[in-house]
């Protein structure tokens, strides 16, 4: 008998001894394969294969080593010794394959969270998602300022009523309160800017015909500037003010406070240039622009 045969015989003897030792240790503990399977979460058929040294019936790679370690620990044997023996048998049966050094061990049943905890975690996740959606909807919803008449106006996608009549431009009110809703209404494509007292632009926007922009309360201290006054009107509450200047004339320093708007309302109407159409009332499908 040559040296290779002697080594193989010794390995076979050791492997058979491992299976016998596993079975003897289990029987000495008074446990069945079903008992070991319940405590280790290793299927009974794999435990039986280990006791019979049927390594070919085990999963290849580190899983078999992990099962062997778990079985040995459950019956009080040396884990490393049992694992080395099973690894040696795998190497003998798998010529040309490198033995895996990492091992996989089944999860300890005592460390697995109960189903109640998993359901509670799922419920918390659903509540967090719902809260985030609600927060997003609140953040993305524009403010709804209220005028003297209790009208609510939105700064995003608002329908302008086509039946709202325009007040006579030459009937000036006594005064405009700073709480009145002020809108910049476009009858055609128009660009405008809101500037501070130094003439520096703080906000600008281009509107299409039928669209309007609701001036924010903090913007009432700014001044309006535009180059197409014929395509832009200022509306205070239910009242539409006269055209600010002649067609295509650049206007600036138009105050948006109550006193300045009252002066605009009291000013005489500006005649449109030849061939220019007066501004139209915003259509029902007009959308308010939000900066």
Tab-separated table of C-alpha atoms in Angstrom:
chain	number	residue	atom	x	y	z
A	1	UNK	CA	0.000	0.000	0.000
A	2	UNK	CA	1.496	3.349	-1.008
A	3	UNK	CA	1.426	6.546	1.020
A	4	UNK	CA	-1.584	8.024	-0.804
A	5	UNK	CA	-3.709	4.967	-0.021
A	6	UNK	CA	-2.694	5.148	3.626
A	7	UNK	CA	-3.657	8.836	3.822
A	8	UNK	CA	-7.019	8.161	2.167
A	9	UNK	CA	-7.686	5.225	4.515
A	10	UNK	CA	-6.830	7.376	7.536
A	11	UNK	CA	-9.103	10.170	6.313
A	12	UNK	CA	-11.988	7.743	5.724
A	13	UNK	CA	-11.519	6.305	9.191
A	14	UNK	CA	-11.541	9.791	10.736
A	15	UNK	CA	-14.636	10.830	8.792
A	16	UNK	CA	-16.531	7.701	9.767
A	17	UNK	CA	-15.521	8.379	13.342
A	18	UNK	CA	-16.951	11.917	13.141
A	19	UNK	CA	-20.359	10.676	12.014
A	20	UNK	CA	-20.318	8.009	14.696
A	21	UNK	CA	-19.292	10.536	17.333
A	22	UNK	CA	-22.072	12.927	16.331
A	23	UNK	CA	-24.679	10.190	16.533
A	24	UNK	CA	-23.309	8.857	19.857
A	25	UNK	CA	-23.223	12.336	21.393
A	26	UNK	CA	-26.785	13.023	20.289
A	27	UNK	CA	-28.065	9.729	21.657
A	28	UNK	CA	-26.191	10.314	24.911
A	29	UNK	CA	-27.975	13.623	25.305
A	30	UNK	CA	-31.299	11.868	24.894
A	31	UNK	CA	-32.294	13.981	21.904
A	32	UNK	CA	-33.672	12.924	18.561
A	33	UNK	CA	-32.732	14.389	15.183
A	34	UNK	CA	-36.027	16.282	15.289
A	35	UNK	CA	-35.036	17.823	18.633
A	36	UNK	CA	-31.634	18.946	17.280
A	37	UNK	CA	-33.297	20.293	14.134
A	38	UNK	CA	-35.799	22.338	16.182
A	39	UNK	CA	-33.069	23.915	18.322
A	40	UNK	CA	-30.533	24.537	15.531
A	41	UNK	CA	-32.917	25.198	12.599
A	42	UNK	CA	-30.916	22.709	10.516
A	43	UNK	CA	-33.145	20.313	8.527
A	44	UNK	CA	-33.243	16.782	9.918
A	45	UNK	CA	-32.186	15.273	6.583
A	46	UNK	CA	-28.909	17.227	6.718
A	47	UNK	CA	-28.256	16.165	10.317
A	48	UNK	CA	-28.871	12.568	9.297
A	49	UNK	CA	-26.435	12.961	6.381
A	50	UNK	CA	-23.764	14.217	8.792
A	51	UNK	CA	-24.269	11.215	11.066
A	52	UNK	CA	-23.938	8.910	8.053
A	53	UNK	CA	-20.883	10.807	6.710
A	54	UNK	CA	-22.896	11.365	3.518
A	55	UNK	CA	-21.213	14.666	2.705
A	56	UNK	CA	-22.375	14.419	-0.918
A	57	UNK	CA	-25.937	14.971	0.325
A	58	UNK	CA	-24.969	18.255	1.942
A	59	UNK	CA	-24.831	21.617	0.162
A	60	UNK	CA	-21.405	22.291	-1.311
A	61	UNK	CA	-19.142	24.967	0.098
A	62	UNK	CA	-19.282	26.693	3.480
A	63	UNK	CA	-22.879	25.730	4.241
A	64	UNK	CA	-21.989	22.109	5.053
A	65	UNK	CA	-19.174	23.281	7.350
A	66	UNK	CA	-21.597	25.605	9.146
A	67	UNK	CA	-24.120	22.806	9.609
A	68	UNK	CA	-21.417	20.543	11.010
A	69	UNK	CA	-20.298	23.221	13.495
A	70	UNK	CA	-23.871	23.823	14.605
A	71	UNK	CA	-24.538	20.092	15.064
A	72	UNK	CA	-21.322	19.631	17.054
A	73	UNK	CA	-22.122	22.596	19.301
A	74	UNK	CA	-25.626	21.258	19.985
A	75	UNK	CA	-24.314	17.855	21.172
A	76	UNK	CA	-21.245	19.179	23.001
A	77	UNK	CA	-18.461	18.129	20.590
A	78	UNK	CA	-15.463	20.172	19.431
A	79	UNK	CA	-16.774	22.394	16.622
A	80	UNK	CA	-13.412	22.957	14.945
A	81	UNK	CA	-12.538	19.245	14.934
A	82	UNK	CA	-15.873	18.227	13.419
A	83	UNK	CA	-15.699	21.045	10.857
A	84	UNK	CA	-12.146	20.043	9.809
A	85	UNK	CA	-13.225	16.444	9.292
A	86	UNK	CA	-16.201	17.408	7.127
A	87	UNK	CA	-14.048	19.858	5.166
A	88	UNK	CA	-11.485	17.133	4.515
A	89	UNK	CA	-14.166	14.821	3.185
A	90	UNK	CA	-15.477	17.591	0.916
A	91	UNK	CA	-11.987	18.146	-0.445
A	92	UNK	CA	-11.560	14.445	-1.132
A	93	UNK	CA	-14.911	14.216	-2.925
A	94	UNK	CA	-14.384	17.436	-4.923
A	95	UNK	CA	-11.068	17.027	-6.739
A	96	UNK	CA	-9.715	20.321	-8.076
A	97	UNK	CA	-11.985	22.514	-5.922
A	98	UNK	CA	-10.515	24.802	-3.287
A	99	UNK	CA	-12.056	24.384	0.121
A	100	UNK	CA	-14.016	27.393	1.317
A	101	UNK	CA	-12.696	29.086	4.437
A	102	UNK	CA	-15.850	31.044	5.266
A	103	UNK	CA	-18.619	29.206	7.007
A	104	UNK	CA	-22.309	29.702	7.139
A	105	UNK	CA	-24.202	29.016	10.307
A	106	UNK	CA	-27.987	29.001	10.584
A	107	UNK	CA	-29.495	31.844	12.498
A	108	UNK	CA	-29.981	31.287	16.187
A	109	UNK	CA	-33.708	31.020	16.801
A	110	UNK	CA	-33.312	33.054	19.989
A	111	UNK	CA	-31.929	35.955	17.941
A	112	UNK	CA	-34.740	36.031	15.385
A	113	UNK	CA	-37.160	38.873	16.238
A	114	UNK	CA	-40.743	37.789	16.958
A	115	UNK	CA	-43.423	38.385	14.363
A	116	UNK	CA	-45.008	41.065	16.575
A	117	UNK	CA	-41.860	43.152	16.331
A	118	UNK	CA	-41.757	42.760	12.552
A	119	UNK	CA	-45.389	43.881	12.239
A	120	UNK	CA	-44.734	46.833	14.544
A	121	UNK	CA	-41.728	47.880	12.446
A	122	UNK	CA	-43.829	47.638	9.288
A	123	UNK	CA	-46.546	49.791	10.851
A	124	UNK	CA	-44.014	52.441	11.874
A	125	UNK	CA	-42.639	52.499	8.329
A	126	UNK	CA	-46.151	53.023	6.921
A	127	UNK	CA	-46.810	55.872	9.387
A	128	UNK	CA	-43.512	57.538	8.500
A	129	UNK	CA	-44.303	57.287	4.776
A	130	UNK	CA	-47.775	58.764	5.319
A	131	UNK	CA	-46.307	61.581	7.415
A	132	UNK	CA	-43.766	62.384	4.728
A	133	UNK	CA	-46.472	62.495	2.046
A	134	UNK	CA	-48.562	64.801	4.218
A	135	UNK	CA	-45.594	67.075	4.871
A	136	UNK	CA	-44.819	67.235	1.149
A	137	UNK	CA	-48.407	68.155	0.335
A	138	UNK	CA	-48.372	70.952	2.934
A	139	UNK	CA	-45.067	72.321	1.670
A	140	UNK	CA	-46.086	72.199	-2.002
A	141	UNK	CA	-49.556	73.742	-1.406
A	142	UNK	CA	-49.467	77.524	-1.989
A	143	UNK	CA	-50.780	80.022	0.543
A	144	UNK	CA	-54.448	81.048	0.332
A	145	UNK	CA	-54.675	84.742	1.237
A	146	UNK	CA	-58.128	86.131	2.063
A	147	UNK	CA	-59.414	89.516	0.856
A	148	UNK	CA	-61.894	91.911	2.541
A	149	UNK	CA	-64.819	90.087	0.996
A	150	UNK	CA	-63.636	86.688	2.285
A	151	UNK	CA	-62.473	85.549	-1.146
A	152	UNK	CA	-59.677	82.980	-1.098
A	153	UNK	CA	-57.024	83.338	-3.807
A	154	UNK	CA	-54.339	80.767	-4.542
A	155	UNK	CA	-50.898	81.416	-6.044
A	156	UNK	CA	-50.979	78.184	-8.074
A	157	UNK	CA	-53.441	77.081	-10.797
A	158	UNK	CA	-56.418	79.333	-10.051
A	159	UNK	CA	-59.376	79.728	-12.409
A	160	UNK	CA	-60.207	83.349	-13.128
A	161	UNK	CA	-63.924	83.945	-13.624
A	162	UNK	CA	-64.843	85.266	-17.043
A	163	UNK	CA	-68.083	86.710	-15.683
A	164	UNK	CA	-66.335	89.058	-13.246
A	165	UNK	CA	-67.116	92.576	-14.507
A	166	UNK	CA	-64.438	95.256	-14.572
A	167	UNK	CA	-65.189	98.389	-12.573
A	168	UNK	CA	-65.076	101.739	-14.349
A	169	UNK	CA	-61.505	102.956	-14.466
A	170	UNK	CA	-62.388	106.573	-13.758
A	171	UNK	CA	-64.239	105.862	-10.503
A	172	UNK	CA	-61.421	106.144	-7.997
A	173	UNK	CA	-61.911	104.609	-4.583
A	174	UNK	CA	-61.242	106.597	-1.455
A	175	UNK	CA	-58.314	104.347	-0.597
A	176	UNK	CA	-57.026	100.807	-0.936
A	177	UNK	CA	-56.233	98.856	2.212
A	178	UNK	CA	-52.899	97.075	2.283
A	179	UNK	CA	-54.824	93.870	3.042
A	180	UNK	CA	-56.497	93.906	-0.383
A	181	UNK	CA	-55.529	91.106	-2.777
A	182	UNK	CA	-53.379	92.565	-5.557
A	183	UNK	CA	-52.964	90.673	-8.813
A	184	UNK	CA	-50.920	91.408	-11.922
A	185	UNK	CA	-53.093	90.238	-14.838
A	186	UNK	CA	-51.813	89.634	-18.396
A	187	UNK	CA	-53.861	90.078	-21.574
A	188	UNK	CA	-50.885	89.068	-23.714
A	189	UNK	CA	-47.297	87.887	-23.294
A	190	UNK	CA	-45.649	90.293	-20.879
A	191	UNK	CA	-42.589	90.447	-18.662
A	192	UNK	CA	-42.511	92.401	-15.427
A	193	UNK	CA	-40.121	92.902	-12.549
A	194	UNK	CA	-40.566	93.849	-8.898
A	195	UNK	CA	-37.739	96.153	-7.740
A	196	UNK	CA	-36.656	97.673	-4.472
A	197	UNK	CA	-36.193	101.383	-3.834
A	198	UNK	CA	-32.678	101.247	-5.340
A	199	UNK	CA	-34.042	99.835	-8.600
A	200	UNK	CA	-32.646	96.351	-8.048
A	201	UNK	CA	-34.854	93.511	-9.212
A	202	UNK	CA	-36.131	91.282	-6.421
A	203	UNK	CA	-38.460	89.164	-8.549
A	204	UNK	CA	-39.378	88.883	-12.226
A	205	UNK	CA	-41.794	86.751	-14.209
A	206	UNK	CA	-43.198	86.330	-17.725
A	207	UNK	CA	-46.948	85.780	-18.037
A	208	UNK	CA	-48.939	84.534	-21.002
A	209	UNK	CA	-52.336	85.855	-22.015
A	210	UNK	CA	-54.992	85.031	-19.409
A	211	UNK	CA	-52.501	84.334	-16.624
A	212	UNK	CA	-52.030	86.375	-13.472
A	213	UNK	CA	-49.692	86.643	-10.516
A	214	UNK	CA	-50.846	87.307	-6.933
A	215	UNK	CA	-48.542	89.770	-5.216
A	216	UNK	CA	-47.377	88.541	-1.835
A	217	UNK	CA	-47.848	90.787	1.224
A	218	UNK	CA	-44.095	91.234	1.625
A	219	UNK	CA	-43.861	92.370	-2.017
A	220	UNK	CA	-46.271	95.287	-1.539
A	221	UNK	CA	-43.312	97.513	-0.632
A	222	UNK	CA	-41.650	96.875	-4.026
A	223	UNK	CA	-42.121	98.718	-7.329
A	224	UNK	CA	-43.358	97.277	-10.616
A	225	UNK	CA	-41.481	97.673	-13.900
A	226	UNK	CA	-42.568	96.550	-17.385
A	227	UNK	CA	-42.066	97.414	-21.047
A	228	UNK	CA	-45.527	96.397	-22.320
A	229	UNK	CA	-48.079	98.209	-20.176
A	230	UNK	CA	-50.803	97.489	-22.765
A	231	UNK	CA	-50.548	93.753	-21.906
A	232	UNK	CA	-50.634	94.183	-18.151
A	233	UNK	CA	-53.199	95.431	-15.684
A	234	UNK	CA	-53.193	95.639	-11.896
A	235	UNK	CA	-56.292	94.300	-10.175
A	236	UNK	CA	-57.011	95.231	-6.541
A	237	UNK	CA	-59.699	93.020	-5.091
A	238	UNK	CA	-62.556	93.240	-7.614
A	239	UNK	CA	-61.326	96.455	-9.251
A	240	UNK	CA	-59.120	96.594	-12.351
A	241	UNK	CA	-56.915	99.696	-12.506
A	242	UNK	CA	-56.310	101.727	-15.704
A	243	UNK	CA	-53.437	100.979	-18.086
A	244	UNK	CA	-50.220	102.276	-16.535
A	245	UNK	CA	-48.790	104.034	-19.611
A	246	UNK	CA	-48.960	104.234	-23.378
A	247	UNK	CA	-48.348	101.119	-25.435
A	248	UNK	CA	-44.754	99.799	-25.397
A	249	UNK	CA	-43.661	102.545	-23.018
A	250	UNK	CA	-41.264	101.434	-20.290
A	251	UNK	CA	-42.790	102.140	-16.891
A	252	UNK	CA	-41.074	101.750	-13.530
A	253	UNK	CA	-41.391	102.809	-9.902
A	254	UNK	CA	-45.045	101.786	-9.879
A	255	UNK	CA	-45.853	101.415	-6.198
A	256	UNK	CA	-47.929	98.490	-5.003
A	257	UNK	CA	-48.907	99.885	-1.599
A	258	UNK	CA	-52.485	101.004	-0.949
A	259	UNK	CA	-51.844	104.716	-1.425
A	260	UNK	CA	-49.959	104.274	-4.726
A	261	UNK	CA	-52.625	101.977	-6.120
A	262	UNK	CA	-55.331	104.495	-5.182
A	263	UNK	CA	-53.484	107.178	-7.169
A	264	UNK	CA	-53.278	104.850	-10.193
A	265	UNK	CA	-56.999	104.143	-9.916
A	266	UNK	CA	-57.739	107.901	-9.905
A	267	UNK	CA	-55.557	108.619	-12.952
A	268	UNK	CA	-57.213	109.162	-16.359
A	269	UNK	CA	-57.255	106.225	-18.764
A	270	UNK	CA	-54.404	105.915	-21.267
A	271	UNK	CA	-55.425	105.686	-24.921
A	272	UNK	CA	-54.039	102.645	-26.741
A	273	UNK	CA	-51.814	103.222	-29.791
A	274	UNK	CA	-53.190	102.741	-33.301
A	275	UNK	CA	-53.701	99.096	-34.176
A	276	UNK	CA	-53.317	97.917	-30.553
A	277	UNK	CA	-56.168	96.069	-28.871
A	278	UNK	CA	-57.164	96.847	-25.273
A	279	UNK	CA	-56.277	94.147	-22.749
A	280	UNK	CA	-58.757	91.322	-22.507
A	281	UNK	CA	-60.285	89.853	-19.396
A	282	UNK	CA	-58.443	86.682	-18.226
A	283	UNK	CA	-60.068	83.525	-19.508
A	284	UNK	CA	-61.595	80.896	-17.193
A	285	UNK	CA	-58.635	78.569	-17.800
A	286	UNK	CA	-55.997	81.117	-16.809
A	287	UNK	CA	-53.457	79.920	-14.249
A	288	UNK	CA	-51.832	82.050	-11.572
A	289	UNK	CA	-48.048	82.006	-11.594
A	290	UNK	CA	-46.030	81.217	-8.455
A	291	UNK	CA	-42.369	82.311	-8.214
